[in-house]
PDB file of C-alpha atoms in Angstrom:
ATOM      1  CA  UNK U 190     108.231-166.397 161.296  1.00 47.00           C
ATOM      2  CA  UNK U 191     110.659-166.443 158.321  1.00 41.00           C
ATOM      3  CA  UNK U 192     110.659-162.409 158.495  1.00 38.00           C
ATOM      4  CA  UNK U 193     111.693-162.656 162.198  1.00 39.00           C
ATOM      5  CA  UNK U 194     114.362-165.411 161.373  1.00 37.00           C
ATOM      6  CA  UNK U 195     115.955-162.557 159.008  1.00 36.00           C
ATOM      7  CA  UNK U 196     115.894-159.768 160.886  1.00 37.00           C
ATOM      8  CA  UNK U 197     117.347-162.039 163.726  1.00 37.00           C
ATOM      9  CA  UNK U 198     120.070-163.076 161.103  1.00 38.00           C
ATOM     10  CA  UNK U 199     120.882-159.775 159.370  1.00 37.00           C
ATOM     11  CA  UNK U 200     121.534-158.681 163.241  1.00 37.00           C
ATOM     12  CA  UNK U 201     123.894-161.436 164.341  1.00 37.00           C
ATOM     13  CA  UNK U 202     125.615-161.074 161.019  1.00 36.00           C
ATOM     14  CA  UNK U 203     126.103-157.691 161.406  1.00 34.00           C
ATOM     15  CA  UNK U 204     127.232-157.460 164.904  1.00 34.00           C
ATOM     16  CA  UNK U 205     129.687-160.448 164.450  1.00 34.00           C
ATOM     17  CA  UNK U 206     130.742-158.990 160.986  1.00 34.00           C
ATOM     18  CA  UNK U 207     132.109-155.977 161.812  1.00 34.00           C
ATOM     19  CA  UNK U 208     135.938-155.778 162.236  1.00 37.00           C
ATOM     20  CA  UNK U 209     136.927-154.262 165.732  1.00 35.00           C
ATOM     21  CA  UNK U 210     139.895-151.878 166.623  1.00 39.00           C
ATOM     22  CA  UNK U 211     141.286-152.148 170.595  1.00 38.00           C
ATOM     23  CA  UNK U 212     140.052-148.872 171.781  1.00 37.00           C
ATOM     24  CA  UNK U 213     142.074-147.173 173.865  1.00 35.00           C
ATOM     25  CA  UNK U 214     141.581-145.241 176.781  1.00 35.00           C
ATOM     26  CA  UNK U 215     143.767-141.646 176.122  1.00 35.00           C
ATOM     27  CA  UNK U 216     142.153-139.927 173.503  1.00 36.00           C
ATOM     28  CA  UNK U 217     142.889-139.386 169.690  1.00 41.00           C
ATOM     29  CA  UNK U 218     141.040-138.258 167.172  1.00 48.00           C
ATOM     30  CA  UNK U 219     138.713-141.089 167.839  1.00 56.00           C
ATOM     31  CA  UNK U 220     138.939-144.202 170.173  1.00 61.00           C
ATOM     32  CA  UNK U 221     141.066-146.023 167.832  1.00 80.00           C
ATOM     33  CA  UNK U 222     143.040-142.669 166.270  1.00 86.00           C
ATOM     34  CA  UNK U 223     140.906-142.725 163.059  1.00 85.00           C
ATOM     35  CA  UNK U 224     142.114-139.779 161.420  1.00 90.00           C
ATOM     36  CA  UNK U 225     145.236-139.467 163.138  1.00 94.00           C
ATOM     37  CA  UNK U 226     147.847-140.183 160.458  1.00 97.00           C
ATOM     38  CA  UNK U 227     148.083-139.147 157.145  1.00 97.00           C
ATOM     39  CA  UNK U 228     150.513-139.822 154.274  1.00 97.00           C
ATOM     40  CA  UNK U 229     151.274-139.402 150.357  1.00 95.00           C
ATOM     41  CA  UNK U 230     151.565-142.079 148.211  1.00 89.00           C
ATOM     42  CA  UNK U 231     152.354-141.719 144.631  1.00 83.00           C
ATOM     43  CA  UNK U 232     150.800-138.212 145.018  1.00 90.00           C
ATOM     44  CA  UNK U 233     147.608-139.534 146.714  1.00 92.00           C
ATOM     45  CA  UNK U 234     146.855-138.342 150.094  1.00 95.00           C
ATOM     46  CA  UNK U 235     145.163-141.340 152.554  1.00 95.00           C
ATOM     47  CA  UNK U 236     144.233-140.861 155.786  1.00 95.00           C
ATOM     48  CA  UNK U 237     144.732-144.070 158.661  1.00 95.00           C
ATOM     49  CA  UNK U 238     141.188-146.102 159.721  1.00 94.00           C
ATOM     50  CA  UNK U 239     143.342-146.789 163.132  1.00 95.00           C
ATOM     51  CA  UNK U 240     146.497-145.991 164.102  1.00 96.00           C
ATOM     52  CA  UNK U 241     148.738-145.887 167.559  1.00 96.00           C
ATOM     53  CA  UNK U 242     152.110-145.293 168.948  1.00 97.00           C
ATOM     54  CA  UNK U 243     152.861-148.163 171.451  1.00 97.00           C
ATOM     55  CA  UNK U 244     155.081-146.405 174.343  1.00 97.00           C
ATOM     56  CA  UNK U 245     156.179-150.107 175.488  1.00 97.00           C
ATOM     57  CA  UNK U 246     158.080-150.826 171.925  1.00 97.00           C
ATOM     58  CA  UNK U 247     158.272-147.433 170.953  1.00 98.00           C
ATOM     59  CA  UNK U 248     156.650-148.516 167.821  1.00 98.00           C
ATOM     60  CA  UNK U 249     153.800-146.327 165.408  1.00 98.00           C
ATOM     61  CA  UNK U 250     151.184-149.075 164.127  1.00 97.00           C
ATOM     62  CA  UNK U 251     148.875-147.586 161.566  1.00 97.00           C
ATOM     63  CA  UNK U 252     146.291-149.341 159.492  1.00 95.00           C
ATOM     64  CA  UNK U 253     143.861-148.436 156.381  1.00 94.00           C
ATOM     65  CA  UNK U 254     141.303-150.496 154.888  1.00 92.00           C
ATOM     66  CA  UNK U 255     140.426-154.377 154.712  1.00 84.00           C
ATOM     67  CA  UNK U 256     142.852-157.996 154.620  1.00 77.00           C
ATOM     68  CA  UNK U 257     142.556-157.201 150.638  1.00 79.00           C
ATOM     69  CA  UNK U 258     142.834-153.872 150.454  1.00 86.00           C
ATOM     70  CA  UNK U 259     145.014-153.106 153.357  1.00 89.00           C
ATOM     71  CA  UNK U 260     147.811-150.580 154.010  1.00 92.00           C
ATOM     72  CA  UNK U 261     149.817-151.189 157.015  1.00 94.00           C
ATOM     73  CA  UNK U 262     153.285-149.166 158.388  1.00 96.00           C
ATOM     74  CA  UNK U 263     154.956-150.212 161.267  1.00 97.00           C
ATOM     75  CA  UNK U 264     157.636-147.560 162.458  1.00 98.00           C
ATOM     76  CA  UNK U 265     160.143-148.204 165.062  1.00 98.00           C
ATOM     77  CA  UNK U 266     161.828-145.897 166.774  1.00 98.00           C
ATOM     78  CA  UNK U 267     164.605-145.660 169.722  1.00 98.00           C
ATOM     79  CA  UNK U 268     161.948-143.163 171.543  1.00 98.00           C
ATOM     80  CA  UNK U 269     158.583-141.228 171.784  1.00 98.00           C
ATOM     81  CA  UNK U 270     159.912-138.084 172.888  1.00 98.00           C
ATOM     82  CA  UNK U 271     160.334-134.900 171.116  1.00 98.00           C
ATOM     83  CA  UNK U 272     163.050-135.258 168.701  1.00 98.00           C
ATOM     84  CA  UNK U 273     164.332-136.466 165.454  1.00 98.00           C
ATOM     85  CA  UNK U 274     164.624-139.849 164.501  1.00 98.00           C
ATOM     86  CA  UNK U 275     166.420-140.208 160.983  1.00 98.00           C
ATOM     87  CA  UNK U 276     166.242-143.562 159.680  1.00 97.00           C
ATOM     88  CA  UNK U 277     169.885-144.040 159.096  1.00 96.00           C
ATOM     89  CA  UNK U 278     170.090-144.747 162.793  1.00 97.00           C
ATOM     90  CA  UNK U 279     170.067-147.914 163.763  1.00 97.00           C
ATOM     91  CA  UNK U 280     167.062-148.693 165.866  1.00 97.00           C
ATOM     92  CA  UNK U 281     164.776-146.481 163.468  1.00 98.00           C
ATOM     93  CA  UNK U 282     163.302-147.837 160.573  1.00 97.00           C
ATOM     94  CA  UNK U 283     159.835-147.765 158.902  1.00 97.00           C
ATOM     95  CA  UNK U 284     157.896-150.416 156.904  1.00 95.00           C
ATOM     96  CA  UNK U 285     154.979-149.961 154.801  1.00 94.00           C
ATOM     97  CA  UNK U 286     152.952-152.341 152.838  1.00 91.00           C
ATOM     98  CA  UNK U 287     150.348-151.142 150.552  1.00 87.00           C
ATOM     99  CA  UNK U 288     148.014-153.610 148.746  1.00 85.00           C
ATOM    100  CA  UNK U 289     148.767-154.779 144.659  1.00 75.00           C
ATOM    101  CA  UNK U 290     151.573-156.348 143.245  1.00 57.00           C
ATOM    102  CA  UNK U 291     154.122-153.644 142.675  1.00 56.00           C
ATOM    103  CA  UNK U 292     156.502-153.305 145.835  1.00 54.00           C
ATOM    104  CA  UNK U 293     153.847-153.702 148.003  1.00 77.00           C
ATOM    105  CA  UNK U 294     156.414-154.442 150.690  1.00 86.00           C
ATOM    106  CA  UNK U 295     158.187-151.088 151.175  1.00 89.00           C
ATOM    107  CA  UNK U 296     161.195-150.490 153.980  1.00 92.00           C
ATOM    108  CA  UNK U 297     163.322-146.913 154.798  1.00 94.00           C
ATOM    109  CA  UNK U 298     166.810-146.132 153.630  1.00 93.00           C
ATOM    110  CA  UNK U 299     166.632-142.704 154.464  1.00 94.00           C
ATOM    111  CA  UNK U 300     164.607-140.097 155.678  1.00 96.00           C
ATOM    112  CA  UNK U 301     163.453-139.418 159.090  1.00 98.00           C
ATOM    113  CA  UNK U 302     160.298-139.064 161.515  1.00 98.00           C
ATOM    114  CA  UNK U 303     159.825-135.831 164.086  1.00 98.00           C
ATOM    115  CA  UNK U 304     157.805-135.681 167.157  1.00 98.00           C
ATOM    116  CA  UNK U 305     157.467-132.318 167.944  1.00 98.00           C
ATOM    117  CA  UNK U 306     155.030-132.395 170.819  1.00 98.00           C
ATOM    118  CA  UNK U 307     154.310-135.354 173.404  1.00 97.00           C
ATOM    119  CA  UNK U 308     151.672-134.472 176.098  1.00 96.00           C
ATOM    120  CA  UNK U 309     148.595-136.382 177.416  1.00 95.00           C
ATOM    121  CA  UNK U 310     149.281-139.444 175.303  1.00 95.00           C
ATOM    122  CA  UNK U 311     149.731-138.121 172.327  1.00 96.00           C
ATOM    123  CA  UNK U 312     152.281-137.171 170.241  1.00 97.00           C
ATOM    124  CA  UNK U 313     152.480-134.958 166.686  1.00 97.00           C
ATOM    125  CA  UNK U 314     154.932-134.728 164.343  1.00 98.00           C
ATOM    126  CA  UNK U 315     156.283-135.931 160.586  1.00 98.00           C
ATOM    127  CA  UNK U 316     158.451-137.351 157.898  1.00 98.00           C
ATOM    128  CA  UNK U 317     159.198-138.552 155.029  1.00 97.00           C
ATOM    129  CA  UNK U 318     160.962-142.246 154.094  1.00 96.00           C
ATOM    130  CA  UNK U 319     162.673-142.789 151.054  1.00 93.00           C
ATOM    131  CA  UNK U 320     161.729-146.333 150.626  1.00 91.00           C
ATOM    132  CA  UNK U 321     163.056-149.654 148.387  1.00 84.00           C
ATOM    133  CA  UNK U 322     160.484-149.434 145.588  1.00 72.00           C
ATOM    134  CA  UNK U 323     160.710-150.062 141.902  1.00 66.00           C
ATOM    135  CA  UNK U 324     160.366-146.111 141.715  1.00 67.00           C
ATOM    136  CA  UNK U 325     164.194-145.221 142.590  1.00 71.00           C
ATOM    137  CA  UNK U 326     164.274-143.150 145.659  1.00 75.00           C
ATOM    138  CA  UNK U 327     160.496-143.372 146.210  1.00 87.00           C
ATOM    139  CA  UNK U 328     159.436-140.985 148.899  1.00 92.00           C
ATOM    140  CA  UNK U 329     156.415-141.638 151.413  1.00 94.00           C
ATOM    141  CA  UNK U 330     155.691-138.366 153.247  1.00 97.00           C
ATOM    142  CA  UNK U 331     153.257-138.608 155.983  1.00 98.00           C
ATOM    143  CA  UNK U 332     152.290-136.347 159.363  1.00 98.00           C
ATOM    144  CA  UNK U 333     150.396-137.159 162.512  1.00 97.00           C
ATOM    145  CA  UNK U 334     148.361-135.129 164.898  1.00 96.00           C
ATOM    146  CA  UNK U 335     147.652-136.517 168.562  1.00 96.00           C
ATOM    147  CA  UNK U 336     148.447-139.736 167.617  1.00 96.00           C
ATOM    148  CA  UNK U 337     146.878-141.667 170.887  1.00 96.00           C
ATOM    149  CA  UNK U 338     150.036-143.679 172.778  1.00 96.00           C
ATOM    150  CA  UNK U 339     148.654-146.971 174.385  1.00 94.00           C
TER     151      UNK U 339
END
């Protein structure tokens, strides 16, 4: 009896312990675009856990990692379509937050984003942000490659 009350317990924990992404229903690397955004950070390379471009607030969400460990960028932008999108124009701007205590709250100045191709729900492209960090004129680069659009 006590074995079958564990098993029975490791399985609810387990299925009610696991954190779930929305999956979407266009593609990406994976169903939640695992994989589909990378960036530089202080010369490390990370790739996303989840990530999305929302075509309704023409917004990129991308997430890596757990509520203590988390890095999180939210980039607006005045469009999805192929084209540039510096960050100097108003409309576009790109926030990051990366977990520890040193800037972890990091917003553009300059820079800019490129989507150079836009088909089936998915777009590709890159950029870099010169962010607000303690480093002066800290740069973020980071690409994406069929980046799913919900």
């Amino acid at each position: 009896k006590m074995k079958k009350l564990l098993t029975l317990s490791f399985i609810a924990l387990t299925l009610f312990a696991c954190k779930k992404d929305a999956a979407t229903t266009n593609g990406g690397s994976t169903a939640n675009g695992a994989n589909t955004f990378t960036w530089t950070d202080n010369t490390v390379t990370y790739n996303c856990d989840s990530a999305y471009a929302s075509a309704q607030y023409k917004t990129i969400f991308v997430y890596k990692g757990g509520s203590a460990t988390r890095y999180f960028f939210e980039i607006n932008l005045t469009g999805l379509s192929v084209a540039n999108y510096p960050f100097t124009t108003s409309g576009n701007a790109l926030a990051y937050i990366r977990p520890g205590t040193t800037s972890s709250l990091l917003t553009s100045f300059a820079g800019a984003l490129a989507i150079t191709a836009n088909a089936n729900n998915k777009i590709t492209g890159a950029g870099v942000a010169t962010v607000n960090s303690s480093t002066l004129g800290e740069r973020i680069n980071f690409t994406f490659t069929d980046l799913p659009v919900r």
